[in-house]
Amino acid sequence: MNMIFIDFKAFGAKVFFSVSLLLSVFLKSQIVINVNLSWQANDLLSKELYKDIVSAHRKLQGYAITKTAVVARTKEIYIEPNKELTRISSDLTSKKDDVLKFVSKTSYDYIKDKYPIVATSPLSSGKVSNILVRRRFSKKFDSEKENITNYLNTTNYIPEGERLRFIQQALDKIIRVTLEDETY
């Protein structure tokens, strides 16, 4: 009968290395083990620091409450009056389209008639250089149209009287540019 011969010394060494390899892999994989203990640990060294943190938190909490109260009271002083500066009368908003149409359409139509690109009648002369002239006027009209749109924007804090004055100045500038009065 043949018996199986097992070298326990070599076998033990292999088992030891295998187990140590498995343990090193498990330790590197950071297994989370939740252990609930029924006792509480006191951190005696940092107890004073915790007291300082709690007292600082109480002071900051009082400061924050005070600031909130101050902001709530000053809201009526600073924010409520500024709402008046964002209101625009319904008459002015209804005229907005007409004003912008005058700036971009009516004034530019006058320039197109004055500086034709193609001769429309035998008495008028069409020039290619009129394209540059039209473009110059178009840029000026577009910038004033943008200004008027900004004046009528409710996010701009401007009193309504100032809005009207700015719009009138822009319209005056458009009329002067259209009539080629270079004193604007």
PDB file of C-alpha atoms in Angstrom:
ATOM      1  CA  MET A   1       0.000   0.000   0.000  1.00  0.00           C
ATOM      2  CA  ASN A   2       1.197   3.339  -0.938  1.00  0.00           C
ATOM      3  CA  MET A   3       0.844   6.079   1.556  1.00  0.00           C
ATOM      4  CA  ILE A   4       0.661   9.721   0.687  1.00  0.00           C
ATOM      5  CA  PHE A   5       3.574  11.494   2.117  1.00  0.00           C
ATOM      6  CA  ILE A   6       2.848  15.072   3.214  1.00  0.00           C
ATOM      7  CA  ASP A   7       5.681  17.345   4.159  1.00  0.00           C
ATOM      8  CA  PHE A   8       4.021  19.365   6.901  1.00  0.00           C
ATOM      9  CA  LYS A   9       6.897  21.812   7.226  1.00  0.00           C
ATOM     10  CA  ALA A  10       6.707  22.903   3.578  1.00  0.00           C
ATOM     11  CA  PHE A  11       2.922  22.757   3.655  1.00  0.00           C
ATOM     12  CA  GLY A  12       2.802  24.936   6.775  1.00  0.00           C
ATOM     13  CA  ALA A  13       5.080  27.490   5.192  1.00  0.00           C
ATOM     14  CA  LYS A  14       2.846  27.667   2.098  1.00  0.00           C
ATOM     15  CA  VAL A  15      -0.263  28.066   4.241  1.00  0.00           C
ATOM     16  CA  PHE A  16       1.432  30.792   6.284  1.00  0.00           C
ATOM     17  CA  PHE A  17       2.429  32.770   3.184  1.00  0.00           C
ATOM     18  CA  SER A  18      -1.023  32.299   1.636  1.00  0.00           C
ATOM     19  CA  VAL A  19      -2.765  33.544   4.778  1.00  0.00           C
ATOM     20  CA  SER A  20      -0.387  36.497   5.141  1.00  0.00           C
ATOM     21  CA  LEU A  21      -0.990  37.411   1.480  1.00  0.00           C
ATOM     22  CA  LEU A  22      -4.744  37.316   1.983  1.00  0.00           C
ATOM     23  CA  LEU A  23      -4.499  39.425   5.139  1.00  0.00           C
ATOM     24  CA  SER A  24      -2.348  42.028   3.393  1.00  0.00           C
ATOM     25  CA  VAL A  25      -4.878  42.241   0.547  1.00  0.00           C
ATOM     26  CA  PHE A  26      -7.763  42.599   2.988  1.00  0.00           C
ATOM     27  CA  LEU A  27      -5.950  45.268   4.980  1.00  0.00           C
ATOM     28  CA  LYS A  28      -5.181  47.273   1.869  1.00  0.00           C
ATOM     29  CA  SER A  29      -8.773  47.042   0.645  1.00  0.00           C
ATOM     30  CA  GLN A  30      -9.948  48.965   3.701  1.00  0.00           C
ATOM     31  CA  ILE A  31     -12.788  46.862   4.960  1.00  0.00           C
ATOM     32  CA  VAL A  32     -15.207  48.888   7.031  1.00  0.00           C
ATOM     33  CA  ILE A  33     -16.153  47.264  10.281  1.00  0.00           C
ATOM     34  CA  ASN A  34     -18.920  48.817  12.329  1.00  0.00           C
ATOM     35  CA  VAL A  35     -18.533  48.098  16.000  1.00  0.00           C
ATOM     36  CA  ASN A  36     -21.016  49.568  18.421  1.00  0.00           C
ATOM     37  CA  LEU A  37     -19.625  49.890  21.888  1.00  0.00           C
ATOM     38  CA  SER A  38     -21.816  50.593  24.878  1.00  0.00           C
ATOM     39  CA  TRP A  39     -19.317  52.894  26.581  1.00  0.00           C
ATOM     40  CA  GLN A  40     -18.605  56.562  25.859  1.00  0.00           C
ATOM     41  CA  ALA A  41     -15.114  57.915  25.539  1.00  0.00           C
ATOM     42  CA  ASN A  42     -14.316  61.350  26.916  1.00  0.00           C
ATOM     43  CA  ASP A  43     -11.723  63.416  25.166  1.00  0.00           C
ATOM     44  CA  LEU A  44     -10.266  65.194  28.156  1.00  0.00           C
ATOM     45  CA  LEU A  45      -7.551  67.016  26.236  1.00  0.00           C
ATOM     46  CA  SER A  46      -9.835  68.794  23.783  1.00  0.00           C
ATOM     47  CA  LYS A  47     -12.718  69.475  26.159  1.00  0.00           C
ATOM     48  CA  GLU A  48     -11.581  73.091  26.638  1.00  0.00           C
ATOM     49  CA  LEU A  49     -11.381  73.618  22.878  1.00  0.00           C
ATOM     50  CA  TYR A  50     -14.964  72.427  22.496  1.00  0.00           C
ATOM     51  CA  LYS A  51     -16.054  74.925  25.137  1.00  0.00           C
ATOM     52  CA  ASP A  52     -14.325  77.694  23.184  1.00  0.00           C
ATOM     53  CA  ILE A  53     -16.013  76.586  19.956  1.00  0.00           C
ATOM     54  CA  VAL A  54     -19.443  76.577  21.604  1.00  0.00           C
ATOM     55  CA  SER A  55     -18.939  80.055  23.097  1.00  0.00           C
ATOM     56  CA  ALA A  56     -17.730  81.435  19.747  1.00  0.00           C
ATOM     57  CA  HIS A  57     -20.757  79.894  18.047  1.00  0.00           C
ATOM     58  CA  ARG A  58     -23.090  81.574  20.560  1.00  0.00           C
ATOM     59  CA  LYS A  59     -21.443  84.951  19.963  1.00  0.00           C
ATOM     60  CA  LEU A  60     -21.702  84.568  16.176  1.00  0.00           C
ATOM     61  CA  GLN A  61     -25.310  83.462  16.437  1.00  0.00           C
ATOM     62  CA  GLY A  62     -26.138  86.621  18.382  1.00  0.00           C
ATOM     63  CA  TYR A  63     -24.268  88.703  15.818  1.00  0.00           C
ATOM     64  CA  ALA A  64     -26.177  87.045  12.959  1.00  0.00           C
ATOM     65  CA  ILE A  65     -29.530  87.668  14.639  1.00  0.00           C
ATOM     66  CA  THR A  66     -28.618  91.309  15.187  1.00  0.00           C
ATOM     67  CA  LYS A  67     -27.550  91.739  11.555  1.00  0.00           C
ATOM     68  CA  THR A  68     -30.770  90.131  10.326  1.00  0.00           C
ATOM     69  CA  ALA A  69     -32.817  92.551  12.392  1.00  0.00           C
ATOM     70  CA  VAL A  70     -30.829  95.529  11.112  1.00  0.00           C
ATOM     71  CA  VAL A  71     -31.223  94.416   7.489  1.00  0.00           C
ATOM     72  CA  ALA A  72     -34.950  93.919   7.984  1.00  0.00           C
ATOM     73  CA  ARG A  73     -35.313  97.464   9.322  1.00  0.00           C
ATOM     74  CA  THR A  74     -33.157  99.075   6.642  1.00  0.00           C
ATOM     75  CA  LYS A  75     -35.028  97.273   3.854  1.00  0.00           C
ATOM     76  CA  GLU A  76     -37.787  99.836   4.173  1.00  0.00           C
ATOM     77  CA  ILE A  77     -35.256 102.642   3.948  1.00  0.00           C
ATOM     78  CA  TYR A  78     -33.133 101.449   1.010  1.00  0.00           C
ATOM     79  CA  ILE A  79     -35.104  98.965  -1.060  1.00  0.00           C
ATOM     80  CA  GLU A  80     -38.662 100.270  -0.957  1.00  0.00           C
ATOM     81  CA  PRO A  81     -37.859 103.781  -2.295  1.00  0.00           C
ATOM     82  CA  ASN A  82     -35.839 102.247  -5.149  1.00  0.00           C
ATOM     83  CA  LYS A  83     -38.937 100.424  -6.349  1.00  0.00           C
ATOM     84  CA  GLU A  84     -40.213 103.835  -7.412  1.00  0.00           C
ATOM     85  CA  LEU A  85     -37.204 104.113  -9.695  1.00  0.00           C
ATOM     86  CA  THR A  86     -38.122 100.899 -11.524  1.00  0.00           C
ATOM     87  CA  ARG A  87     -41.707 101.852 -12.288  1.00  0.00           C
ATOM     88  CA  ILE A  88     -42.560 103.143 -15.741  1.00  0.00           C
ATOM     89  CA  SER A  89     -45.926 104.658 -16.567  1.00  0.00           C
ATOM     90  CA  SER A  90     -48.231 102.756 -18.891  1.00  0.00           C
ATOM     91  CA  ASP A  91     -48.319 105.718 -21.315  1.00  0.00           C
ATOM     92  CA  LEU A  92     -44.560 105.557 -21.761  1.00  0.00           C
ATOM     93  CA  THR A  93     -44.498 101.792 -22.220  1.00  0.00           C
ATOM     94  CA  SER A  94     -47.284 102.025 -24.805  1.00  0.00           C
ATOM     95  CA  LYS A  95     -45.248 104.585 -26.762  1.00  0.00           C
ATOM     96  CA  LYS A  96     -42.090 102.440 -26.689  1.00  0.00           C
ATOM     97  CA  ASP A  97     -42.862 100.624 -29.947  1.00  0.00           C
ATOM     98  CA  ASP A  98     -43.679 103.894 -31.732  1.00  0.00           C
ATOM     99  CA  VAL A  99     -40.455 105.526 -30.564  1.00  0.00           C
ATOM    100  CA  LEU A 100     -38.323 102.541 -31.586  1.00  0.00           C
ATOM    101  CA  LYS A 101     -40.124 102.395 -34.955  1.00  0.00           C
ATOM    102  CA  PHE A 102     -39.314 106.079 -35.506  1.00  0.00           C
ATOM    103  CA  VAL A 103     -35.662 105.467 -34.716  1.00  0.00           C
ATOM    104  CA  SER A 104     -35.089 102.307 -36.748  1.00  0.00           C
ATOM    105  CA  LYS A 105     -37.646 102.515 -39.570  1.00  0.00           C
ATOM    106  CA  THR A 106     -38.830 106.058 -40.285  1.00  0.00           C
ATOM    107  CA  SER A 107     -35.475 107.796 -39.900  1.00  0.00           C
ATOM    108  CA  TYR A 108     -33.651 105.111 -41.839  1.00  0.00           C
ATOM    109  CA  ASP A 109     -36.266 105.235 -44.651  1.00  0.00           C
ATOM    110  CA  TYR A 110     -35.493 108.939 -45.016  1.00  0.00           C
ATOM    111  CA  ILE A 111     -31.773 108.090 -45.325  1.00  0.00           C
ATOM    112  CA  LYS A 112     -32.537 105.366 -47.893  1.00  0.00           C
ATOM    113  CA  ASP A 113     -34.497 107.863 -49.991  1.00  0.00           C
ATOM    114  CA  LYS A 114     -31.769 110.478 -49.693  1.00  0.00           C
ATOM    115  CA  TYR A 115     -28.904 108.093 -50.488  1.00  0.00           C
ATOM    116  CA  PRO A 116     -30.165 105.531 -53.012  1.00  0.00           C
ATOM    117  CA  ILE A 117     -27.907 102.714 -54.098  1.00  0.00           C
ATOM    118  CA  VAL A 118     -29.723 102.086 -57.355  1.00  0.00           C
ATOM    119  CA  ALA A 119     -31.148 104.998 -59.343  1.00  0.00           C
ATOM    120  CA  THR A 120     -34.935 104.862 -59.055  1.00  0.00           C
ATOM    121  CA  SER A 121     -35.607 107.729 -61.409  1.00  0.00           C
ATOM    122  CA  PRO A 122     -33.632 109.398 -64.191  1.00  0.00           C
ATOM    123  CA  LEU A 123     -33.144 112.477 -62.014  1.00  0.00           C
ATOM    124  CA  SER A 124     -31.595 110.616 -59.065  1.00  0.00           C
ATOM    125  CA  SER A 125     -28.101 109.243 -59.132  1.00  0.00           C
ATOM    126  CA  GLY A 126     -27.374 105.915 -57.504  1.00  0.00           C
ATOM    127  CA  LYS A 127     -23.876 105.392 -56.106  1.00  0.00           C
ATOM    128  CA  VAL A 128     -22.143 102.432 -54.611  1.00  0.00           C
ATOM    129  CA  SER A 129     -20.558 104.751 -52.040  1.00  0.00           C
ATOM    130  CA  ASN A 130     -24.028 105.327 -50.611  1.00  0.00           C
ATOM    131  CA  ILE A 131     -23.759 101.865 -49.044  1.00  0.00           C
ATOM    132  CA  LEU A 132     -21.073 103.211 -46.710  1.00  0.00           C
ATOM    133  CA  VAL A 133     -23.127 106.298 -45.941  1.00  0.00           C
ATOM    134  CA  ARG A 134     -26.173 104.173 -45.125  1.00  0.00           C
ATOM    135  CA  ARG A 135     -24.120 101.911 -42.933  1.00  0.00           C
ATOM    136  CA  ARG A 136     -22.772 104.862 -40.951  1.00  0.00           C
ATOM    137  CA  PHE A 137     -26.280 106.147 -40.345  1.00  0.00           C
ATOM    138  CA  SER A 138     -27.515 102.674 -39.522  1.00  0.00           C
ATOM    139  CA  LYS A 139     -24.852 102.273 -36.817  1.00  0.00           C
ATOM    140  CA  LYS A 140     -25.813 105.581 -35.248  1.00  0.00           C
ATOM    141  CA  PHE A 141     -29.506 104.708 -35.316  1.00  0.00           C
ATOM    142  CA  ASP A 142     -28.870 101.280 -33.833  1.00  0.00           C
ATOM    143  CA  SER A 143     -26.806 102.698 -30.974  1.00  0.00           C
ATOM    144  CA  GLU A 144     -29.525 105.216 -30.123  1.00  0.00           C
ATOM    145  CA  LYS A 145     -32.185 102.493 -30.376  1.00  0.00           C
ATOM    146  CA  GLU A 146     -30.182 100.451 -27.867  1.00  0.00           C
ATOM    147  CA  ASN A 147     -29.887 103.478 -25.573  1.00  0.00           C
ATOM    148  CA  ILE A 148     -33.642 104.083 -25.667  1.00  0.00           C
ATOM    149  CA  THR A 149     -34.302 100.406 -24.964  1.00  0.00           C
ATOM    150  CA  ASN A 150     -31.968 100.630 -21.953  1.00  0.00           C
ATOM    151  CA  TYR A 151     -33.714 103.783 -20.727  1.00  0.00           C
ATOM    152  CA  LEU A 152     -37.044 101.925 -20.838  1.00  0.00           C
ATOM    153  CA  ASN A 153     -35.667  98.873 -19.013  1.00  0.00           C
ATOM    154  CA  THR A 154     -37.146  98.499 -15.521  1.00  0.00           C
ATOM    155  CA  THR A 155     -33.894  97.140 -14.078  1.00  0.00           C
ATOM    156  CA  ASN A 156     -32.274 100.563 -14.512  1.00  0.00           C
ATOM    157  CA  TYR A 157     -32.891 102.714 -11.459  1.00  0.00           C
ATOM    158  CA  ILE A 158     -33.826 105.956 -13.180  1.00  0.00           C
ATOM    159  CA  PRO A 159     -36.653 108.323 -12.183  1.00  0.00           C
ATOM    160  CA  GLU A 160     -39.330 108.616 -14.835  1.00  0.00           C
ATOM    161  CA  GLY A 161     -38.580 112.278 -15.476  1.00  0.00           C
ATOM    162  CA  GLU A 162     -34.952 111.406 -16.223  1.00  0.00           C
ATOM    163  CA  ARG A 163     -36.086 108.559 -18.496  1.00  0.00           C
ATOM    164  CA  LEU A 164     -38.170 111.015 -20.499  1.00  0.00           C
ATOM    165  CA  ARG A 165     -35.316 113.498 -20.705  1.00  0.00           C
ATOM    166  CA  PHE A 166     -32.859 110.826 -21.900  1.00  0.00           C
ATOM    167  CA  ILE A 167     -35.337 109.570 -24.501  1.00  0.00           C
ATOM    168  CA  GLN A 168     -35.922 113.127 -25.740  1.00  0.00           C
ATOM    169  CA  GLN A 169     -32.177 113.694 -26.016  1.00  0.00           C
ATOM    170  CA  ALA A 170     -31.813 110.471 -27.996  1.00  0.00           C
ATOM    171  CA  LEU A 171     -34.665 111.437 -30.334  1.00  0.00           C
ATOM    172  CA  ASP A 172     -33.150 114.891 -30.772  1.00  0.00           C
ATOM    173  CA  LYS A 173     -29.840 113.265 -31.695  1.00  0.00           C
ATOM    174  CA  ILE A 174     -31.605 110.984 -34.212  1.00  0.00           C
ATOM    175  CA  ILE A 175     -33.319 113.967 -35.846  1.00  0.00           C
ATOM    176  CA  ARG A 176     -30.060 115.914 -36.049  1.00  0.00           C
ATOM    177  CA  VAL A 177     -28.223 112.912 -37.528  1.00  0.00           C
ATOM    178  CA  THR A 178     -31.027 112.365 -40.042  1.00  0.00           C
ATOM    179  CA  LEU A 179     -30.942 116.014 -41.112  1.00  0.00           C
ATOM    180  CA  GLU A 180     -27.146 115.849 -41.166  1.00  0.00           C
ATOM    181  CA  ASP A 181     -26.765 118.563 -38.583  1.00  0.00           C
ATOM    182  CA  GLU A 182     -23.335 117.662 -37.198  1.00  0.00           C
ATOM    183  CA  THR A 183     -23.739 119.698 -33.984  1.00  0.00           C
ATOM    184  CA  TYR A 184     -24.997 116.728 -31.990  1.00  0.00           C
TER     185      TYR A 184
END
